[in-house]
Amino acid sequence: MKDKKRTKIALLKAWKSFSGILPEILSVMMFAGITLAILSPDIISKLIGSNSGFFGVVLSLTAGSITMIPGFVAFPLGATLLDAGAGYAQIAAFVSSLMAVGVVTLPLEIKYFSKRMAILRNASALVISLVFTMVIWKLM
């Protein structure tokens, strides 16, 4: 350790940052755990499985658009859902819309950008998510 004082400051900043996101991570993990406990793999497969077709894609796009989950939680959640029977295209729809579309954050975007710009950004992100999903659907 070169400088104990700077190391201590860095560790305190890291702890402060980690403790700031910890409640969010725990709440998402609890939500995912409860959801997986309630929904059996058969139900998950029926709703967003590879045989759910376009309905499953639309359901996943909708869920991803209205959900606020950080990326470092979304990808493990997607892997868990894949293990539970979800389809690749449906998970691609969920994760891509989760990262790009923000229905919940739309009022904030309207405040900082204009209403037209915020709606245009979200609509184009939704279209790009759908195109991305269709590519994954064809490839997988």
mmCIF file of N, CA and C in Angstrom, residues 14-94:
data_model
loop_
_atom_site.group_PDB
_atom_site.id
_atom_site.type_symbol
_atom_site.label_atom_id
_atom_site.label_comp_id
_atom_site.label_asym_id
_atom_site.label_seq_id
_atom_site.Cartn_x
_atom_site.Cartn_y
_atom_site.Cartn_z
ATOM 1 N N ALA A 14 -15.759 4.310 -2.095
ATOM 2 C CA ALA A 14 -16.323 3.096 -2.689
ATOM 3 C C ALA A 14 -17.471 2.572 -1.835
ATOM 4 N N TRP A 15 -17.294 2.574 -0.520
ATOM 5 C CA TRP A 15 -18.350 2.111 0.375
ATOM 6 C C TRP A 15 -19.591 3.004 0.275
ATOM 7 N N LYS A 16 -19.357 4.304 0.204
ATOM 8 C CA LYS A 16 -20.479 5.242 0.088
ATOM 9 C C LYS A 16 -21.241 5.004 -1.218
ATOM 10 N N SER A 17 -20.506 4.788 -2.292
ATOM 11 C CA SER A 17 -21.147 4.513 -3.578
ATOM 12 C C SER A 17 -21.902 3.189 -3.539
ATOM 13 N N PHE A 18 -21.259 2.174 -2.980
ATOM 14 C CA PHE A 18 -21.895 0.857 -2.899
ATOM 15 C C PHE A 18 -23.130 0.887 -2.007
ATOM 16 N N SER A 19 -23.029 1.557 -0.874
ATOM 17 C CA SER A 19 -24.188 1.618 0.027
ATOM 18 C C SER A 19 -25.331 2.428 -0.591
ATOM 19 N N GLY A 20 -24.992 3.315 -1.529
ATOM 20 C CA GLY A 20 -26.047 4.073 -2.211
ATOM 21 C C GLY A 20 -26.872 3.226 -3.159
ATOM 22 N N ILE A 21 -26.220 2.247 -3.811
ATOM 23 C CA ILE A 21 -26.950 1.411 -4.771
ATOM 24 C C ILE A 21 -27.411 0.095 -4.153
ATOM 25 N N LEU A 22 -26.945 -0.212 -2.947
ATOM 26 C CA LEU A 22 -27.306 -1.476 -2.307
ATOM 27 C C LEU A 22 -28.812 -1.659 -2.127
ATOM 28 N N PRO A 23 -29.556 -0.659 -1.654
ATOM 29 C CA PRO A 23 -31.015 -0.869 -1.518
ATOM 30 C C PRO A 23 -31.682 -1.196 -2.848
ATOM 31 N N GLU A 24 -31.224 -0.550 -3.909
ATOM 32 C CA GLU A 24 -31.799 -0.815 -5.230
ATOM 33 C C GLU A 24 -31.497 -2.248 -5.670
ATOM 34 N N ILE A 25 -30.274 -2.676 -5.468
ATOM 35 C CA ILE A 25 -29.900 -4.034 -5.855
ATOM 36 C C ILE A 25 -30.695 -5.054 -5.051
ATOM 37 N N LEU A 26 -30.780 -4.832 -3.737
ATOM 38 C CA LEU A 26 -31.505 -5.784 -2.888
ATOM 39 C C LEU A 26 -32.984 -5.835 -3.245
ATOM 40 N N SER A 27 -33.578 -4.681 -3.527
ATOM 41 C CA SER A 27 -35.008 -4.694 -3.860
ATOM 42 C C SER A 27 -35.259 -5.411 -5.185
ATOM 43 N N VAL A 28 -34.381 -5.203 -6.161
ATOM 44 C CA VAL A 28 -34.555 -5.897 -7.441
ATOM 45 C C VAL A 28 -34.335 -7.395 -7.269
ATOM 46 N N MET A 29 -33.325 -7.761 -6.468
ATOM 47 C CA MET A 29 -33.073 -9.188 -6.236
ATOM 48 C C MET A 29 -34.247 -9.837 -5.517
ATOM 49 N N MET A 30 -34.824 -9.114 -4.543
ATOM 50 C CA MET A 30 -35.991 -9.654 -3.836
ATOM 51 C C MET A 30 -37.168 -9.792 -4.791
ATOM 52 N N PHE A 31 -37.371 -8.778 -5.650
ATOM 53 C CA PHE A 31 -38.464 -8.833 -6.621
ATOM 54 C C PHE A 31 -38.268 -10.025 -7.564
ATOM 55 N N ALA A 32 -37.038 -10.197 -8.047
ATOM 56 C CA ALA A 32 -36.766 -11.311 -8.957
ATOM 57 C C ALA A 32 -36.957 -12.647 -8.245
ATOM 58 N N GLY A 33 -36.493 -12.737 -7.011
ATOM 59 C CA GLY A 33 -36.640 -13.973 -6.256
ATOM 60 C C GLY A 33 -38.093 -14.319 -5.996
ATOM 61 N N ILE A 34 -38.867 -13.320 -5.583
ATOM 62 C CA ILE A 34 -40.292 -13.553 -5.322
ATOM 63 C C ILE A 34 -41.014 -13.915 -6.613
ATOM 64 N N THR A 35 -40.670 -13.212 -7.696
ATOM 65 C CA THR A 35 -41.298 -13.498 -8.988
ATOM 66 C C THR A 35 -40.990 -14.922 -9.436
ATOM 67 N N LEU A 36 -39.725 -15.315 -9.286
ATOM 68 C CA LEU A 36 -39.357 -16.673 -9.689
ATOM 69 C C LEU A 36 -39.964 -17.724 -8.766
ATOM 70 N N ALA A 37 -40.202 -17.352 -7.490
ATOM 71 C CA ALA A 37 -40.847 -18.284 -6.571
ATOM 72 C C ALA A 37 -42.327 -18.449 -6.895
ATOM 73 N N ILE A 38 -42.958 -17.362 -7.329
ATOM 74 C CA ILE A 38 -44.387 -17.408 -7.646
ATOM 75 C C ILE A 38 -44.624 -18.042 -9.015
ATOM 76 N N LEU A 39 -43.821 -17.609 -9.987
ATOM 77 C CA LEU A 39 -44.008 -18.107 -11.351
ATOM 78 C C LEU A 39 -43.168 -19.358 -11.570
ATOM 79 N N SER A 40 -43.814 -20.403 -11.916
ATOM 80 C CA SER A 40 -43.096 -21.646 -12.195
ATOM 81 C C SER A 40 -42.422 -21.536 -13.568
ATOM 82 N N PRO A 41 -41.421 -22.369 -13.827
ATOM 83 C CA PRO A 41 -40.798 -22.357 -15.148
ATOM 84 C C PRO A 41 -41.802 -22.587 -16.279
ATOM 85 N N ASP A 42 -42.852 -23.373 -16.005
ATOM 86 C CA ASP A 42 -43.881 -23.589 -17.030
ATOM 87 C C ASP A 42 -44.608 -22.293 -17.382
ATOM 88 N N ILE A 43 -44.937 -21.519 -16.366
ATOM 89 C CA ILE A 43 -45.638 -20.251 -16.611
ATOM 90 C C ILE A 43 -44.721 -19.265 -17.327
ATOM 91 N N ILE A 44 -43.459 -19.176 -16.869
ATOM 92 C CA ILE A 44 -42.494 -18.286 -17.530
ATOM 93 C C ILE A 44 -42.322 -18.693 -18.984
ATOM 94 N N SER A 45 -42.202 -20.006 -19.213
ATOM 95 C CA SER A 45 -42.046 -20.487 -20.578
ATOM 96 C C SER A 45 -43.282 -20.182 -21.416
ATOM 97 N N LYS A 46 -44.459 -20.283 -20.792
ATOM 98 C CA LYS A 46 -45.701 -20.008 -21.520
ATOM 99 C C LYS A 46 -45.820 -18.524 -21.860
ATOM 100 N N LEU A 47 -45.415 -17.643 -20.918
ATOM 101 C CA LEU A 47 -45.552 -16.207 -21.123
ATOM 102 C C LEU A 47 -44.472 -15.631 -22.030
ATOM 103 N N ILE A 48 -43.205 -15.995 -21.756
ATOM 104 C CA ILE A 48 -42.110 -15.391 -22.517
ATOM 105 C C ILE A 48 -41.147 -16.449 -23.045
ATOM 106 N N GLY A 49 -41.623 -17.653 -23.201
ATOM 107 C CA GLY A 49 -40.787 -18.713 -23.754
ATOM 108 C C GLY A 49 -40.636 -18.572 -25.258
ATOM 109 N N SER A 50 -39.805 -19.404 -25.822
ATOM 110 C CA SER A 50 -39.554 -19.305 -27.270
ATOM 111 C C SER A 50 -40.801 -19.615 -28.088
ATOM 112 N N ASN A 51 -41.737 -20.352 -27.513
ATOM 113 C CA ASN A 51 -42.983 -20.659 -28.224
ATOM 114 C C ASN A 51 -44.076 -19.621 -27.980
ATOM 115 N N SER A 52 -43.784 -18.603 -27.175
ATOM 116 C CA SER A 52 -44.808 -17.577 -26.906
ATOM 117 C C SER A 52 -44.995 -16.644 -28.097
ATOM 118 N N GLY A 53 -44.043 -16.663 -29.029
ATOM 119 C CA GLY A 53 -44.182 -15.900 -30.263
ATOM 120 C C GLY A 53 -44.181 -14.397 -30.077
ATOM 121 N N PHE A 54 -44.925 -13.741 -30.932
ATOM 122 C CA PHE A 54 -44.946 -12.280 -30.927
ATOM 123 C C PHE A 54 -45.561 -11.731 -29.644
ATOM 124 N N PHE A 55 -46.531 -12.461 -29.068
ATOM 125 C CA PHE A 55 -47.126 -12.038 -27.798
ATOM 126 C C PHE A 55 -46.056 -11.944 -26.714
ATOM 127 N N GLY A 56 -45.183 -12.929 -26.640
ATOM 128 C CA GLY A 56 -44.104 -12.907 -25.652
ATOM 129 C C GLY A 56 -43.132 -11.767 -25.874
ATOM 130 N N VAL A 57 -42.869 -11.462 -27.144
ATOM 131 C CA VAL A 57 -41.983 -10.341 -27.460
ATOM 132 C C VAL A 57 -42.623 -9.029 -27.026
ATOM 133 N N VAL A 58 -43.895 -8.855 -27.345
ATOM 134 C CA VAL A 58 -44.595 -7.618 -26.960
ATOM 135 C C VAL A 58 -44.668 -7.501 -25.437
ATOM 136 N N LEU A 59 -44.945 -8.614 -24.770
ATOM 137 C CA LEU A 59 -44.991 -8.614 -23.306
ATOM 138 C C LEU A 59 -43.632 -8.230 -22.726
ATOM 139 N N SER A 60 -42.567 -8.788 -23.298
ATOM 140 C CA SER A 60 -41.213 -8.480 -22.822
ATOM 141 C C SER A 60 -40.838 -7.036 -23.112
ATOM 142 N N LEU A 61 -41.204 -6.538 -24.295
ATOM 143 C CA LEU A 61 -40.930 -5.130 -24.625
ATOM 144 C C LEU A 61 -41.665 -4.201 -23.654
ATOM 145 N N THR A 62 -42.904 -4.538 -23.354
ATOM 146 C CA THR A 62 -43.688 -3.716 -22.434
ATOM 147 C C THR A 62 -43.084 -3.739 -21.032
ATOM 148 N N ALA A 63 -42.748 -4.937 -20.560
ATOM 149 C CA ALA A 63 -42.160 -5.049 -19.217
ATOM 150 C C ALA A 63 -40.828 -4.314 -19.144
ATOM 151 N N GLY A 64 -40.008 -4.454 -20.177
ATOM 152 C CA GLY A 64 -38.720 -3.763 -20.183
ATOM 153 C C GLY A 64 -38.851 -2.259 -20.272
ATOM 154 N N SER A 65 -39.888 -1.789 -20.974
ATOM 155 C CA SER A 65 -40.065 -0.350 -21.143
ATOM 156 C C SER A 65 -40.513 0.347 -19.866
ATOM 157 N N ILE A 66 -41.272 -0.354 -19.035
ATOM 158 C CA ILE A 66 -41.798 0.292 -17.831
ATOM 159 C C ILE A 66 -41.011 -0.050 -16.578
ATOM 160 N N THR A 67 -39.996 -0.895 -16.716
ATOM 161 C CA THR A 67 -39.214 -1.316 -15.561
ATOM 162 C C THR A 67 -37.924 -0.513 -15.491
ATOM 163 N N MET A 68 -37.534 -0.181 -14.275
ATOM 164 C CA MET A 68 -36.253 0.506 -14.074
ATOM 165 C C MET A 68 -35.329 -0.419 -13.287
ATOM 166 N N ILE A 69 -34.430 -1.065 -13.998
ATOM 167 C CA ILE A 69 -33.459 -1.957 -13.372
ATOM 168 C C ILE A 69 -32.093 -1.612 -13.948
ATOM 169 N N PRO A 70 -31.073 -1.461 -13.106
ATOM 170 C CA PRO A 70 -29.746 -1.174 -13.655
ATOM 171 C C PRO A 70 -29.210 -2.357 -14.463
ATOM 172 N N GLY A 71 -28.329 -2.043 -15.404
ATOM 173 C CA GLY A 71 -27.795 -3.059 -16.303
ATOM 174 C C GLY A 71 -27.093 -4.194 -15.601
ATOM 175 N N PHE A 72 -26.391 -3.885 -14.520
ATOM 176 C CA PHE A 72 -25.666 -4.953 -13.833
ATOM 177 C C PHE A 72 -26.602 -5.914 -13.124
ATOM 178 N N VAL A 73 -27.864 -5.583 -13.006
ATOM 179 C CA VAL A 73 -28.865 -6.504 -12.459
ATOM 180 C C VAL A 73 -29.675 -7.129 -13.601
ATOM 181 N N ALA A 74 -29.872 -6.370 -14.679
ATOM 182 C CA ALA A 74 -30.717 -6.842 -15.779
ATOM 183 C C ALA A 74 -30.127 -8.067 -16.475
ATOM 184 N N PHE A 75 -28.832 -8.065 -16.699
ATOM 185 C CA PHE A 75 -28.239 -9.178 -17.425
ATOM 186 C C PHE A 75 -28.263 -10.485 -16.627
ATOM 187 N N PRO A 76 -27.913 -10.477 -15.328
ATOM 188 C CA PRO A 76 -28.091 -11.719 -14.560
ATOM 189 C C PRO A 76 -29.563 -12.143 -14.464
ATOM 190 N N LEU A 77 -30.471 -11.161 -14.379
ATOM 191 C CA LEU A 77 -31.895 -11.489 -14.351
ATOM 192 C C LEU A 77 -32.307 -12.154 -15.662
ATOM 193 N N GLY A 78 -31.800 -11.640 -16.778
ATOM 194 C CA GLY A 78 -32.078 -12.264 -18.078
ATOM 195 C C GLY A 78 -31.564 -13.691 -18.135
ATOM 196 N N ALA A 79 -30.367 -13.916 -17.596
ATOM 197 C CA ALA A 79 -29.817 -15.273 -17.582
ATOM 198 C C ALA A 79 -30.672 -16.193 -16.718
ATOM 199 N N THR A 80 -31.147 -15.675 -15.597
ATOM 200 C CA THR A 80 -32.010 -16.472 -14.717
ATOM 201 C C THR A 80 -33.317 -16.820 -15.414
ATOM 202 N N LEU A 81 -33.886 -15.846 -16.112
ATOM 203 C CA LEU A 81 -35.132 -16.105 -16.842
ATOM 204 C C LEU A 81 -34.905 -17.096 -17.979
ATOM 205 N N LEU A 82 -33.746 -17.010 -18.631
ATOM 206 C CA LEU A 82 -33.430 -18.002 -19.675
ATOM 207 C C LEU A 82 -33.367 -19.401 -19.074
ATOM 208 N N ASP A 83 -32.734 -19.519 -17.913
ATOM 209 C CA ASP A 83 -32.663 -20.820 -17.236
ATOM 210 C C ASP A 83 -34.045 -21.315 -16.830
ATOM 211 N N ALA A 84 -34.959 -20.368 -16.569
ATOM 212 C CA ALA A 84 -36.309 -20.738 -16.133
ATOM 213 C C ALA A 84 -37.242 -21.010 -17.303
ATOM 214 N N GLY A 85 -36.738 -20.904 -18.528
ATOM 215 C CA GLY A 85 -37.576 -21.276 -19.670
ATOM 216 C C GLY A 85 -37.929 -20.166 -20.630
ATOM 217 N N ALA A 86 -37.410 -18.968 -20.402
ATOM 218 C CA ALA A 86 -37.710 -17.865 -21.317
ATOM 219 C C ALA A 86 -36.965 -18.057 -22.633
ATOM 220 N N GLY A 87 -37.459 -17.405 -23.675
ATOM 221 C CA GLY A 87 -36.828 -17.507 -24.980
ATOM 222 C C GLY A 87 -35.776 -16.420 -25.179
ATOM 223 N N TYR A 88 -34.848 -16.677 -26.099
ATOM 224 C CA TYR A 88 -33.783 -15.700 -26.356
ATOM 225 C C TYR A 88 -34.344 -14.390 -26.908
ATOM 226 N N ALA A 89 -35.274 -14.476 -27.838
ATOM 227 C CA ALA A 89 -35.830 -13.256 -28.425
ATOM 228 C C ALA A 89 -36.579 -12.440 -27.365
ATOM 229 N N GLN A 90 -37.300 -13.121 -26.504
ATOM 230 C CA GLN A 90 -38.062 -12.431 -25.468
ATOM 231 C C GLN A 90 -37.125 -11.757 -24.460
ATOM 232 N N ILE A 91 -36.042 -12.425 -24.107
ATOM 233 C CA ILE A 91 -35.077 -11.813 -23.189
ATOM 234 C C ILE A 91 -34.354 -10.658 -23.878
ATOM 235 N N ALA A 92 -34.058 -10.810 -25.161
ATOM 236 C CA ALA A 92 -33.443 -9.702 -25.913
ATOM 237 C C ALA A 92 -34.380 -8.500 -25.925
ATOM 238 N N ALA A 93 -35.673 -8.749 -26.120
ATOM 239 C CA ALA A 93 -36.656 -7.662 -26.103
ATOM 240 C C ALA A 93 -36.707 -7.001 -24.734
ATOM 241 N N PHE A 94 -36.709 -7.814 -23.692
ATOM 242 C CA PHE A 94 -36.783 -7.288 -22.326
ATOM 243 C C PHE A 94 -35.553 -6.438 -21.997
#
